[in-house]
Short mmCIF file of C-alpha atoms and ligand atoms in Angstrom, two decimals:
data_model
loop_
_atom_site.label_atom_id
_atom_site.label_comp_id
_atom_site.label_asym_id
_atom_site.label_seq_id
_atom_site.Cartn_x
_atom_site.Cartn_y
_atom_site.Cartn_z
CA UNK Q 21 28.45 -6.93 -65.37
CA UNK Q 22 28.64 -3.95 -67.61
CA UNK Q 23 28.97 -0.87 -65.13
CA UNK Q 24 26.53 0.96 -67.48
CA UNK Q 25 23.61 -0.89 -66.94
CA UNK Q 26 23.83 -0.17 -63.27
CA UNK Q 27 21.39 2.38 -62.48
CA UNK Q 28 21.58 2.44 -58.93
CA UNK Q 29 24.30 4.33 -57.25
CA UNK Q 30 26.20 3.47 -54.03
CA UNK Q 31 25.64 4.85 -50.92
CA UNK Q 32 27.27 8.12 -50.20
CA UNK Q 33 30.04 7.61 -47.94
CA UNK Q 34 29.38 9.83 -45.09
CA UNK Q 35 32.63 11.03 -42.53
CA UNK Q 36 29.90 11.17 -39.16
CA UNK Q 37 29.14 7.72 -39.27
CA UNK Q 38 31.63 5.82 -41.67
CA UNK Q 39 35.31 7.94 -42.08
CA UNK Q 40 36.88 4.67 -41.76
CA UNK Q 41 35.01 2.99 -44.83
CA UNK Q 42 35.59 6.66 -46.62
CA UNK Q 43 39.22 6.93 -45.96
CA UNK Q 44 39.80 3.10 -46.77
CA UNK Q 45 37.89 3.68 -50.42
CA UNK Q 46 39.93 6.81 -50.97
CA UNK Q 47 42.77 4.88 -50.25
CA UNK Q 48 42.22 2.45 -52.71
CA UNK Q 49 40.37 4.49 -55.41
CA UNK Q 50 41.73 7.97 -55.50
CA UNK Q 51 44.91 9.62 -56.44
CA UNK Q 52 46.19 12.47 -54.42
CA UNK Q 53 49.40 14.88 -55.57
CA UNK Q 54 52.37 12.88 -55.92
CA UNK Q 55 51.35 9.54 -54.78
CA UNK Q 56 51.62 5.83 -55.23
CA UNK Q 57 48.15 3.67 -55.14
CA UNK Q 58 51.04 0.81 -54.65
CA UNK Q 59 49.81 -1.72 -51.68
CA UNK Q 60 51.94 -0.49 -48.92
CA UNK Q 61 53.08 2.42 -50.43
CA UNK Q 62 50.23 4.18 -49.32
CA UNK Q 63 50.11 7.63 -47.82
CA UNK Q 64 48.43 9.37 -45.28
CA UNK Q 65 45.41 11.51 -45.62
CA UNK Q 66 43.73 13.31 -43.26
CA UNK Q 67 39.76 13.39 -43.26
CA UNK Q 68 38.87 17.72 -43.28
CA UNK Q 69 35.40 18.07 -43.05
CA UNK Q 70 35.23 21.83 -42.93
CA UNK Q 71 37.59 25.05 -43.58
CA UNK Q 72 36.40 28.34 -42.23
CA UNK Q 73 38.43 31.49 -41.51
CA UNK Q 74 42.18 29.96 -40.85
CA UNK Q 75 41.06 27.10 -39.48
CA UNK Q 76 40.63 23.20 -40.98
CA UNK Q 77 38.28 20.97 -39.24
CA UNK Q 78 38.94 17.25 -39.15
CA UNK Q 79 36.61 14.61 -39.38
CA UNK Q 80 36.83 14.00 -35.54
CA UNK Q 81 36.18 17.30 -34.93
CA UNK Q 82 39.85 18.28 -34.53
CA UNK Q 83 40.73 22.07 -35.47
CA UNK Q 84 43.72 23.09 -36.89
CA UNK Q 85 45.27 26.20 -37.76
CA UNK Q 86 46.13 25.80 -41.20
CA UNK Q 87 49.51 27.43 -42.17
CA UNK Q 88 49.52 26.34 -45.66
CA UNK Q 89 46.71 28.66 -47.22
CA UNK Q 90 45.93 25.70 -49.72
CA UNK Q 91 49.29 26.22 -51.32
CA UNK Q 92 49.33 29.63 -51.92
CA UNK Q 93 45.51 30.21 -52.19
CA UNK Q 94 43.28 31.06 -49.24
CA UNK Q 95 44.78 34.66 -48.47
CA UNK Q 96 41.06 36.04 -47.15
CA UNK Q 97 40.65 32.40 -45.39
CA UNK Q 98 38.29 29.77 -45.94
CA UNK Q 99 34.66 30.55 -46.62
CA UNK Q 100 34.47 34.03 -46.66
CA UNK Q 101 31.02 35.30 -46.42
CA UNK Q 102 31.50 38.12 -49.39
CA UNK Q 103 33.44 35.50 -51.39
CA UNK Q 104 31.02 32.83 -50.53
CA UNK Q 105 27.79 35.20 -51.71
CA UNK Q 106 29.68 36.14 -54.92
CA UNK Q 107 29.87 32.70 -55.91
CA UNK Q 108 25.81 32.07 -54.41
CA UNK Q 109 25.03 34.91 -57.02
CA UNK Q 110 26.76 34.17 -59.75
CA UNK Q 111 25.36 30.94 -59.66
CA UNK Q 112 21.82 31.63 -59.47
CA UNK Q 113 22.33 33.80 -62.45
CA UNK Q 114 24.91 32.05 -65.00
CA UNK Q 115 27.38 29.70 -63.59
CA UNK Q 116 28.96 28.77 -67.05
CA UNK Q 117 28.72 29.64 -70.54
CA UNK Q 118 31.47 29.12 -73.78
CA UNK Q 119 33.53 31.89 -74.26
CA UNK Q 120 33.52 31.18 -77.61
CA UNK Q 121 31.72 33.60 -79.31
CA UNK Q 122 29.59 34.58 -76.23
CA UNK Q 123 31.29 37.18 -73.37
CA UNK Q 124 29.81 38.17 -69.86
CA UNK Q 125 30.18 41.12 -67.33
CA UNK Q 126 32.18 38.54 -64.59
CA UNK Q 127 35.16 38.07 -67.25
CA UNK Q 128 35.32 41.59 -68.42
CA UNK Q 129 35.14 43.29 -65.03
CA UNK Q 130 37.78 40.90 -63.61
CA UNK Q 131 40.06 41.46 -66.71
CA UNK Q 132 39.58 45.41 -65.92
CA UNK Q 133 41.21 44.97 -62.68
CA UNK Q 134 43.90 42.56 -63.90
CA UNK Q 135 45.08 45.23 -66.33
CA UNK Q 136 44.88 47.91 -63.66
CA UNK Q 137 46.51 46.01 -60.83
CA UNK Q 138 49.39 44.40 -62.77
CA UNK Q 139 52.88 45.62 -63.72
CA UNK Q 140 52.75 48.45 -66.55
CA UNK Q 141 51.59 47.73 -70.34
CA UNK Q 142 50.11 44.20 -70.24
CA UNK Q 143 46.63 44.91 -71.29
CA UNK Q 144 45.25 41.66 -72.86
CA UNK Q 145 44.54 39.06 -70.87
CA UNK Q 146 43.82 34.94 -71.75
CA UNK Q 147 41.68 33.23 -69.07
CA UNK Q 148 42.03 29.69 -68.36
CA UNK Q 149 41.55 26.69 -65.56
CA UNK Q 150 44.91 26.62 -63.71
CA UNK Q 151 48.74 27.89 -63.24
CA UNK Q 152 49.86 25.10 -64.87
CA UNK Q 153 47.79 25.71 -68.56
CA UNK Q 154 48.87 29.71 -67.99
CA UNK Q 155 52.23 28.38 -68.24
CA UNK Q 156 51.56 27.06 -71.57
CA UNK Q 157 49.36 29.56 -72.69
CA UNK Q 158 52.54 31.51 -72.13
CA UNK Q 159 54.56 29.43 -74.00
CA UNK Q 160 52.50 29.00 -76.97
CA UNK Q 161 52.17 32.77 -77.04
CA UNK Q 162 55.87 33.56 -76.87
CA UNK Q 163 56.37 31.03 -79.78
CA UNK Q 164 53.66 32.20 -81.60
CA UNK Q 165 55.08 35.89 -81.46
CA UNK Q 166 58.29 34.95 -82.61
CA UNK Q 167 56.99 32.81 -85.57
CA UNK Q 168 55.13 35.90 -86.67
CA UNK Q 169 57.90 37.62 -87.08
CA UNK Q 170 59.70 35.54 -89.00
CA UNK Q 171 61.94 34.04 -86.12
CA UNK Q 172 60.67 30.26 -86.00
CA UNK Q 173 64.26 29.29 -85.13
CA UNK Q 174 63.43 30.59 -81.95
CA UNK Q 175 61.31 28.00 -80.58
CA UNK Q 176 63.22 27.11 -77.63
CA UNK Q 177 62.33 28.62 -73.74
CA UNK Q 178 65.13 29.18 -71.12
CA UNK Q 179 64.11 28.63 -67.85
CA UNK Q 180 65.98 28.73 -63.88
CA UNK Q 181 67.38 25.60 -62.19
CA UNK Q 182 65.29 25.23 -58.78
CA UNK Q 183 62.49 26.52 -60.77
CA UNK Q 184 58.79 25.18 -61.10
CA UNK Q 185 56.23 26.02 -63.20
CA UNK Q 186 53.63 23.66 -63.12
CA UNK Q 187 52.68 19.69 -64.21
CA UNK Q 188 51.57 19.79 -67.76
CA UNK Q 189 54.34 18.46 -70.39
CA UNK Q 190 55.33 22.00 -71.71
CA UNK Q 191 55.49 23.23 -68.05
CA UNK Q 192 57.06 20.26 -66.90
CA UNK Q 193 59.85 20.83 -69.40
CA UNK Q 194 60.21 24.10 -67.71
CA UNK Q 195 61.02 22.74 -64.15
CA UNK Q 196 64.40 22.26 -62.93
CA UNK Q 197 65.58 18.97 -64.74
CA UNK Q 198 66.26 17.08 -61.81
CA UNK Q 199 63.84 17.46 -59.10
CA UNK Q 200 61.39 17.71 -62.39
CA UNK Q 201 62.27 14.05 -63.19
CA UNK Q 202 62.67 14.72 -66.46
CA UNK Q 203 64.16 11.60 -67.18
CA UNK Q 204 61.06 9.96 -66.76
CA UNK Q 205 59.54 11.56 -70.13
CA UNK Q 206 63.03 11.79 -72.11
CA UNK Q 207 61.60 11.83 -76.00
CA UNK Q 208 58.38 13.50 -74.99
CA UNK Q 209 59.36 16.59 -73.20
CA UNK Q 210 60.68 19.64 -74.96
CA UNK Q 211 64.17 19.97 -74.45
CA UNK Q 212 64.58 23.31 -72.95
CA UNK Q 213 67.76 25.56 -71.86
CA UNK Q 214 68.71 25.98 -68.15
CA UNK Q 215 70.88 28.44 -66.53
CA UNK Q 216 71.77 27.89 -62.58
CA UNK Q 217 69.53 29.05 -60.42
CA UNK Q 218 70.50 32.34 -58.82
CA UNK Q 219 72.48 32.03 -55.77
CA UNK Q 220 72.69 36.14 -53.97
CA UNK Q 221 69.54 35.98 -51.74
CA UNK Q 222 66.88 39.04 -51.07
CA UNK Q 223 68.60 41.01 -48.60
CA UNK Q 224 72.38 40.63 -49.28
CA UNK Q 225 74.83 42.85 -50.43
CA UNK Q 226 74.79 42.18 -54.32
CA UNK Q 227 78.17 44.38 -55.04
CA UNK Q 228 79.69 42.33 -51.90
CA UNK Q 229 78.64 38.72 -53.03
CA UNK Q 230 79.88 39.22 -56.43
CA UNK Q 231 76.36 38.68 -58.17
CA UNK Q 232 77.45 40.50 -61.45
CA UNK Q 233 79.70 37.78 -62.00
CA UNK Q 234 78.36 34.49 -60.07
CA UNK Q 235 74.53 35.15 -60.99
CA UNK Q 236 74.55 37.23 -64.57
CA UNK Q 237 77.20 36.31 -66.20
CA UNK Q 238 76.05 32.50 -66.76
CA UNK Q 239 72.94 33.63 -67.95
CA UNK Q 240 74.57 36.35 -70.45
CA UNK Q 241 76.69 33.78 -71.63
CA UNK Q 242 73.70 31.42 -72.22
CA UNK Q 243 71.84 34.01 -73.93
CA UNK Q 244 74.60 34.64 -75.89
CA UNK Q 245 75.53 31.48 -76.67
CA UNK Q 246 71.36 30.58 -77.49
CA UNK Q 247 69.49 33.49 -78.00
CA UNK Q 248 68.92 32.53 -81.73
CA UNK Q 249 66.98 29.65 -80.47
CA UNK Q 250 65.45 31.43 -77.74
CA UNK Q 251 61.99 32.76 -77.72
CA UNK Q 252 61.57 33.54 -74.16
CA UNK Q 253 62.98 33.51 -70.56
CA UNK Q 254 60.80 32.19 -68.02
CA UNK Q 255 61.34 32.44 -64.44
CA UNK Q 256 60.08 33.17 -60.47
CA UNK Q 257 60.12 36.59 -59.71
CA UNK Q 258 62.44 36.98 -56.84
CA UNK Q 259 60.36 33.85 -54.81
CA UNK Q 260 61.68 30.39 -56.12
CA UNK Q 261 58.86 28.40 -54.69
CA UNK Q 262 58.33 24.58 -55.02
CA UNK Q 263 61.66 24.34 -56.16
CA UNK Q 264 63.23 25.16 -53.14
CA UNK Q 265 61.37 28.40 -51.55
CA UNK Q 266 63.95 30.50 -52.28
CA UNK Q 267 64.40 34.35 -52.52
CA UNK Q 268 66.99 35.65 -54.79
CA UNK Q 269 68.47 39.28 -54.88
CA UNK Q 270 65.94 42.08 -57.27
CA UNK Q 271 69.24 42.68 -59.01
CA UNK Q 272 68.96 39.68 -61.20
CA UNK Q 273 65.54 40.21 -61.93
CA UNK Q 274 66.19 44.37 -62.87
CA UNK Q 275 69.23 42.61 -65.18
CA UNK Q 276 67.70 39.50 -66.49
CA UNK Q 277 65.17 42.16 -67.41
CA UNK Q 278 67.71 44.43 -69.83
CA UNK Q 279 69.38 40.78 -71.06
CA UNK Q 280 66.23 39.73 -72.57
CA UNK Q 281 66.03 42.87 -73.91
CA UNK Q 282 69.45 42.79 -75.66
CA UNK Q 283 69.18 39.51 -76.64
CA UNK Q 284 66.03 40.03 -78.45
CA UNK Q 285 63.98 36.81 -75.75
CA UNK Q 286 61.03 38.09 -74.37
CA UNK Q 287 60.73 37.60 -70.12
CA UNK Q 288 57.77 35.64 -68.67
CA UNK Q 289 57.07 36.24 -65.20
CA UNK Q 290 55.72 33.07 -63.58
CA UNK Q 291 53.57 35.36 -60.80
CA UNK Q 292 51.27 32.10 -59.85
CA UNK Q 293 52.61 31.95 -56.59
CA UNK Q 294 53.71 35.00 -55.87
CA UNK Q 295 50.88 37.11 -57.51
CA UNK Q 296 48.39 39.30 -54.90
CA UNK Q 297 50.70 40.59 -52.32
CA UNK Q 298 52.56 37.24 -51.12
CA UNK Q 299 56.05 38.41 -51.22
CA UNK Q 300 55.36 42.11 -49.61
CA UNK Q 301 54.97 43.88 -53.09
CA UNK Q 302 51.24 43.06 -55.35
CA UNK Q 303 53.64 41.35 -57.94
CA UNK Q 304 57.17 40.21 -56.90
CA UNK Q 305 58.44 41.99 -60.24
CA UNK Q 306 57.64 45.27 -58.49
CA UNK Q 307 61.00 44.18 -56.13
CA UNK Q 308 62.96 45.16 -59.45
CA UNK Q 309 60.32 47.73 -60.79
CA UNK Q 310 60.27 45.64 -64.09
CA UNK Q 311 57.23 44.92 -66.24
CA UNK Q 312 57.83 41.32 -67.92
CA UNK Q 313 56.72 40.68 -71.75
CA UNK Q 314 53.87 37.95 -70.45
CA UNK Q 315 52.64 37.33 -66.94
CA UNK Q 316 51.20 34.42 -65.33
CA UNK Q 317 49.06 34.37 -62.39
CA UNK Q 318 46.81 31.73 -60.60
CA UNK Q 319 46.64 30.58 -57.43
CA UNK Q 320 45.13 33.36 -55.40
CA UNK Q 321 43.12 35.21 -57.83
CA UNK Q 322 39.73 33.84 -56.51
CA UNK Q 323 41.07 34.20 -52.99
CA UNK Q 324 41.69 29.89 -53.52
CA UNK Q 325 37.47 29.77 -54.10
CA UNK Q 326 37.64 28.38 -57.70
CA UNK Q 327 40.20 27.36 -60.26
CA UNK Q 328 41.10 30.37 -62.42
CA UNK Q 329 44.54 31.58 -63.93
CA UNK Q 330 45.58 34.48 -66.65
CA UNK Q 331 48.38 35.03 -68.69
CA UNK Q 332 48.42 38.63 -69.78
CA UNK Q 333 50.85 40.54 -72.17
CA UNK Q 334 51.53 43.55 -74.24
CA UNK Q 335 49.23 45.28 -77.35
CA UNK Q 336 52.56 44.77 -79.61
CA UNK Q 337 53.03 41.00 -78.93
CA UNK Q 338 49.21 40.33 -78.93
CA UNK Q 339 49.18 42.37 -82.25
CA UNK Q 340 52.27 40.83 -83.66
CA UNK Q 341 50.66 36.87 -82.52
CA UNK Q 342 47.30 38.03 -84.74
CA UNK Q 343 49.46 39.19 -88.12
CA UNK Q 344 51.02 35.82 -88.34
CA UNK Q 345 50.14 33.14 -89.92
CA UNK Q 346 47.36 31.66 -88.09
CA UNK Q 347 45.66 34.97 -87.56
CA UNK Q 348 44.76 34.33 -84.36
CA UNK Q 349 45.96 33.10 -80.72
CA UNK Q 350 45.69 29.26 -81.34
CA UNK Q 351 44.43 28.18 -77.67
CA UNK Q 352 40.86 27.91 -76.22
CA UNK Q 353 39.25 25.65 -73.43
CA UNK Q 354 36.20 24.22 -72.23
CA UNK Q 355 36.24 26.29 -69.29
CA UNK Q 356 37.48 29.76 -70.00
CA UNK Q 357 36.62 32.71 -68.13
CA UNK Q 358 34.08 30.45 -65.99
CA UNK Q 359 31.72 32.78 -64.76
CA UNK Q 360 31.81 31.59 -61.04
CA UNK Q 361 35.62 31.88 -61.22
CA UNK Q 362 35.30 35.50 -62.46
CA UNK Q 363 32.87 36.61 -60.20
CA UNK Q 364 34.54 35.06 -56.95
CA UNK Q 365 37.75 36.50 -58.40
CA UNK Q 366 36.35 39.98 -58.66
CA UNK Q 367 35.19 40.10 -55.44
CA UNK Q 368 38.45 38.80 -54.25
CA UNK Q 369 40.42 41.19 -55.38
CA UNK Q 370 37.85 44.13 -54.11
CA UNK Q 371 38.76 42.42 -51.10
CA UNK Q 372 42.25 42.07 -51.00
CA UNK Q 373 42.61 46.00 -51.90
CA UNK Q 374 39.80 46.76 -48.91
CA UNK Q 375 41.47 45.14 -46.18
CA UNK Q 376 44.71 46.76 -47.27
CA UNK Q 377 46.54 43.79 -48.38
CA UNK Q 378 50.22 45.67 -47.56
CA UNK Q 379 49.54 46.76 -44.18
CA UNK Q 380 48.31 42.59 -43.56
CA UNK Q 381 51.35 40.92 -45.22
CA UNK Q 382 53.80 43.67 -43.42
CA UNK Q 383 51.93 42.21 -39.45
CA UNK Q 384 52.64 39.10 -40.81
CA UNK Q 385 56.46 39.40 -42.15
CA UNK Q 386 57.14 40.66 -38.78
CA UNK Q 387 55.03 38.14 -37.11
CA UNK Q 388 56.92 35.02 -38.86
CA UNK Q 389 60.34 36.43 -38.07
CA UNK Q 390 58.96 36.76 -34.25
CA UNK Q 391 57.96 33.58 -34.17
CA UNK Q 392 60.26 31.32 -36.35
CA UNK Q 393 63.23 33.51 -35.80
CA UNK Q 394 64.40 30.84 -32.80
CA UNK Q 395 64.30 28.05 -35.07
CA UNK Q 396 67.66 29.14 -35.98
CA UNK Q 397 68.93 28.19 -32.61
CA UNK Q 398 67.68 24.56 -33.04
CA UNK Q 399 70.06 21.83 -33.94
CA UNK Q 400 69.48 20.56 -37.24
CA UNK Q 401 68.14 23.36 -38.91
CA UNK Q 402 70.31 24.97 -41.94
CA UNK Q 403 68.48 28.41 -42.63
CA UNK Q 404 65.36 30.43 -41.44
CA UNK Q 405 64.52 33.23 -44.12
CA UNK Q 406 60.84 35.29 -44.32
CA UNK Q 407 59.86 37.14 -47.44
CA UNK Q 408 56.38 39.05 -47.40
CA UNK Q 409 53.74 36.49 -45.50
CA UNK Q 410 56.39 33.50 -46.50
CA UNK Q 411 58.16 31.51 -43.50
CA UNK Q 412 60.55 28.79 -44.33
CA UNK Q 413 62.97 27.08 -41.58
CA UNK Q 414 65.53 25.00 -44.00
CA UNK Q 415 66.40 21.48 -42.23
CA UNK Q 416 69.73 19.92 -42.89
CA UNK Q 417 68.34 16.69 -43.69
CA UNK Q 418 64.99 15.99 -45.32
CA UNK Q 419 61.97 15.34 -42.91
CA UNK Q 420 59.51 12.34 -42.56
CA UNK Q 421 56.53 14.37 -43.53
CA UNK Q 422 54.06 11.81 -41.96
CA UNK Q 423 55.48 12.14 -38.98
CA UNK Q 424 56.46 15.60 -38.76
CA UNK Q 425 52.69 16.02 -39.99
CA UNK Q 426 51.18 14.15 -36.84
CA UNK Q 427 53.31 15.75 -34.73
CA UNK Q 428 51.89 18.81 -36.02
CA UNK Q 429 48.56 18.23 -35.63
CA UNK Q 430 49.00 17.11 -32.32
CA UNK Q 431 50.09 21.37 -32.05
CA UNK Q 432 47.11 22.12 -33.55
CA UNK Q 433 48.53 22.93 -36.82
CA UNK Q 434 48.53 22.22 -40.90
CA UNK Q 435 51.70 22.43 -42.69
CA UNK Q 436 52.99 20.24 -45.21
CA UNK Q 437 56.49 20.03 -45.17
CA UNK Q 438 58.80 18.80 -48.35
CA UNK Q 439 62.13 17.35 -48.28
CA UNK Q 440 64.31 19.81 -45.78
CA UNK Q 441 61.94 22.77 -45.89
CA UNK Q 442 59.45 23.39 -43.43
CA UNK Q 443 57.31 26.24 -44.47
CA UNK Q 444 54.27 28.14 -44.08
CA UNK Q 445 52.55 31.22 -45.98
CA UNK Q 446 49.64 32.16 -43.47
CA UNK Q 447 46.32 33.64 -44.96
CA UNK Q 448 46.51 37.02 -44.78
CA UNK Q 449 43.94 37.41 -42.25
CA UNK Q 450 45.27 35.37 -39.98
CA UNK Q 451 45.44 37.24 -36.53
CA UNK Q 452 48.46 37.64 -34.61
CA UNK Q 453 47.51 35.43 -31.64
CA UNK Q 454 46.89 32.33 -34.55
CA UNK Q 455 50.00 33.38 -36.13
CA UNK Q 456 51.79 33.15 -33.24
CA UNK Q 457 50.54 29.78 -32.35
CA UNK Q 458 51.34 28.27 -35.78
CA UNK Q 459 55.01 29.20 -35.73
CA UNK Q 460 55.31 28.38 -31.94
CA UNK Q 461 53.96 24.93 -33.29
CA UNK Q 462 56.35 24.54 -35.88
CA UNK Q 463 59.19 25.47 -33.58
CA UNK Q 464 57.65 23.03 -31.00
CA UNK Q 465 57.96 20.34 -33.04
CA UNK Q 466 61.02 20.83 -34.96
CA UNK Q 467 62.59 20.55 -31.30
CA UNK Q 468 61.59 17.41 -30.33
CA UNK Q 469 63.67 16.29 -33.11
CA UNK Q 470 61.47 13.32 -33.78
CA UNK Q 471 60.77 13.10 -37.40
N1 PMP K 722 53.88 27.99 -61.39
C1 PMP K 722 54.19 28.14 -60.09
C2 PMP K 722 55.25 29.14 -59.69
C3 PMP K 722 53.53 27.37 -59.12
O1 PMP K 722 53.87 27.51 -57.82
C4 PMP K 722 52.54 26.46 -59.53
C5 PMP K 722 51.78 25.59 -58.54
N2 PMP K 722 52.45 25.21 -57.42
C6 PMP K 722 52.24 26.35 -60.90
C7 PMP K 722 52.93 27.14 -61.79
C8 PMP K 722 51.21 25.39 -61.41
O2 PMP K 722 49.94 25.79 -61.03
P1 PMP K 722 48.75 24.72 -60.95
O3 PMP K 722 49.09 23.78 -59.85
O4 PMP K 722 47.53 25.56 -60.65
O5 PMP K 722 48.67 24.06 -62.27
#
């Protein structure tokens, strides 16, 4: 039958009285991140039918202590009541208009603080839905630029091995070329430049390990070699996250920062994890007092409420991108500036300076070296490092993630491991008695060696 001329919808699915049914449909129906709909291929997902404050509640009433801040997201917690009545508000008054031709007092208050709160002299600001489309907003504006001056040769981006930047094409082309299975889209994806990843870490001796030579040279040399073809640099600030959640020395930054500038590249700071006080400063760039050329942030702009991400830059490049030949910035969607996004965002940020975001994320540095700090003792594990409100214990060998995920549940915890790193990035509200619990848990289970 045609589905069309169905006019009668299923039943709602409904986790009291049917999460079996629910979870088998889902199973069947619905993609999740990086999974296979394959018969016996199929992974695990747990039924969460409520998120308040730091906790997750499970369909069976289970509540755990969620360690994961939905990937970078939640740092006021779930449900917030000022977050939650921004969003009531907004709704009852405008929940979404174009931005195309029309503007509102959400977007233009939240872009007010953007330009006050970020790194010096990036003053004009693109909205859009997620990191990933910042990305290549950022692209498309650093090629753009260079076109408008004349330079289309340099169409090409350099980016970091170990880095990640999101899952559209022009992002993808962007992650490191192995674990970003680039060989899976050979033909389609831009073919970008790579230098290695940076190898001194936050906290050692740069003059002692020899990073002049190990880290900058090989990316002088590349933009030496390149920079005629180069229109931009992209990398993490000083946190490396999904590619490996690691935290490189400020000194590269500070220098990868004057190279661009020789070179004639312009830098683009991918801040979408990292952005809002995660690594201990607002913006990680501020751990090499540099101001990039374009910035991206996402994540937890609207505290993890709503999808909303910016790319900002400078008056010169934004002036230079309208004198060329297109006359204008050649990118718009659907769902720029959402209203809802923008308000939730505003208030979010109100928040974040309130509760005195530094004085949180410094409690819970010292809290996650506390409490992780004897995972170093344990046998299998390679490296425990903290940055900001960012634990990682580093395995040796990669975990079973459905089983170290069970295990941790049993704890009373939600972390979501990847191959050897076990990690957590706590919402900044979380209280030292929770905090204390969730790293106890992860140290719990990583000793029972079962995974
Ligand atoms: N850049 C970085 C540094 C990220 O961590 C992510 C998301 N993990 C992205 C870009 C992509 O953001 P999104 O998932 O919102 O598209």
């Amino acid at each position: 039958m045609n589905k069309s001329s169905q006019t009668k919808l299923a039943a709602d699915f409904d986790f009291q009285s049917s999460t079996e049914q629910a979870l088998a449909y889902d199973q069947q129906h619905i993609w999740h991140p990086y999974s296979s709909m394959g018969k016996g291929n199929e992974i695990n997902v747990w039924p969460v039918a409520s998120a308040q404050g730091v906790y997750l509640t499970l369909a069976n009433g289970t509540k755990l202590i969620d360690g994961m801040s939905s990937w970078w997201c939640t740092v006021h917690g779930y449900s917030h009541p000022r977050l939650v009545k921004a969003i009531c508000e907004q709704a009852q008054t405008m929940s979404h208009v174009m931005f195309g031709g029309l503007t509102h007092e959400p977007a233009i208050n939240l872009v007010q603080k953007l330009v006050q709160l970020t790194p010096s002299g990036l003053d004009k600001v693109f909205l859009s839905d997620s990191g990933s489309v910042a990305v290549e907003v950022a692209t498309k504006m650093a090629i753009q630029y260079q076109q408008a001056r004349n330079k289309a040769g340099k169409n090409k981006l350099l980016a970091l091995k170990q880095g990640y930047h999101g899952d559209t094409l022009g992002a993808m082309s962007l992650c490191d070329p192995t674990t970003g299975m680039h060989h899976l889209f050979t033909g389609l994806l831009a073919e970008q430049y790579f230098v290695p990843a940076p190898k001194v870490c936050f906290g050692q001796d740069w003059l002692a390990q020899d990073g002049d030579r190990i880290d900058i040279q090989p990316l002088r040399a590349c933009l030496e070699k390149h920079h005629q073809q180069l229109a931009a640099l992209i990398l993490e600030p000083i946190v490396q996250g999904a590619g490996g959640m690691r935290f490189y020395h400020p000194e590269y930054l500070r220098q990868a920062r004057e190279l661009c500038d020789e070179f004639d590249v312009l830098l683009i700071a991918d801040e979408i994890a990292t952005g809002f006080g995660r690594s201990g400063k607002l913006f990680a760039c501020e751990h090499a007092n540099i101001s990039p050329d374009i910035l991206c942030v996402g994540k937890a702009l609207t505290g993890g409420q709503m999808t909303l991400a910016a790319t900002l830059t400078t008056e010169h490049i934004a002036n230079t991108i309208s004198e060329g030949e297109a006359g204008c910035f050649m990118h718009g969607p659907t769902f720029m500036a959402n209203p809802l996004a923008c308000a939730v965002a505003n208030e979010s940020l109100a928040l974040l300076i309130e509760n005195d975001w530094q004085a949180q994320v410094r409690r819970l540095e010292q809290g996650l070296l506390q409490g992780l700090g004897p995972a170093k003792a344990l046998a299998g594990v390679a490296d425990v490092r903290v940055l900001g409100a960012i634990g990682v214990i580093e395995m040796q060998q990669a975990v079973d993630m459905k089983v170290i995920q069970q295990a941790c549940i049993e704890e009373g915890i939600w972390i979501r491991p990847f191959g050897k790193l076990v990690y957590t990035m706590p919402a900044y509200v979380m209280t030292d008695n929770q905090l204390a619990k969730l790293t106890a848990g992860m140290v719990k289970v990583l000793k029972s060696g079962l995974f």
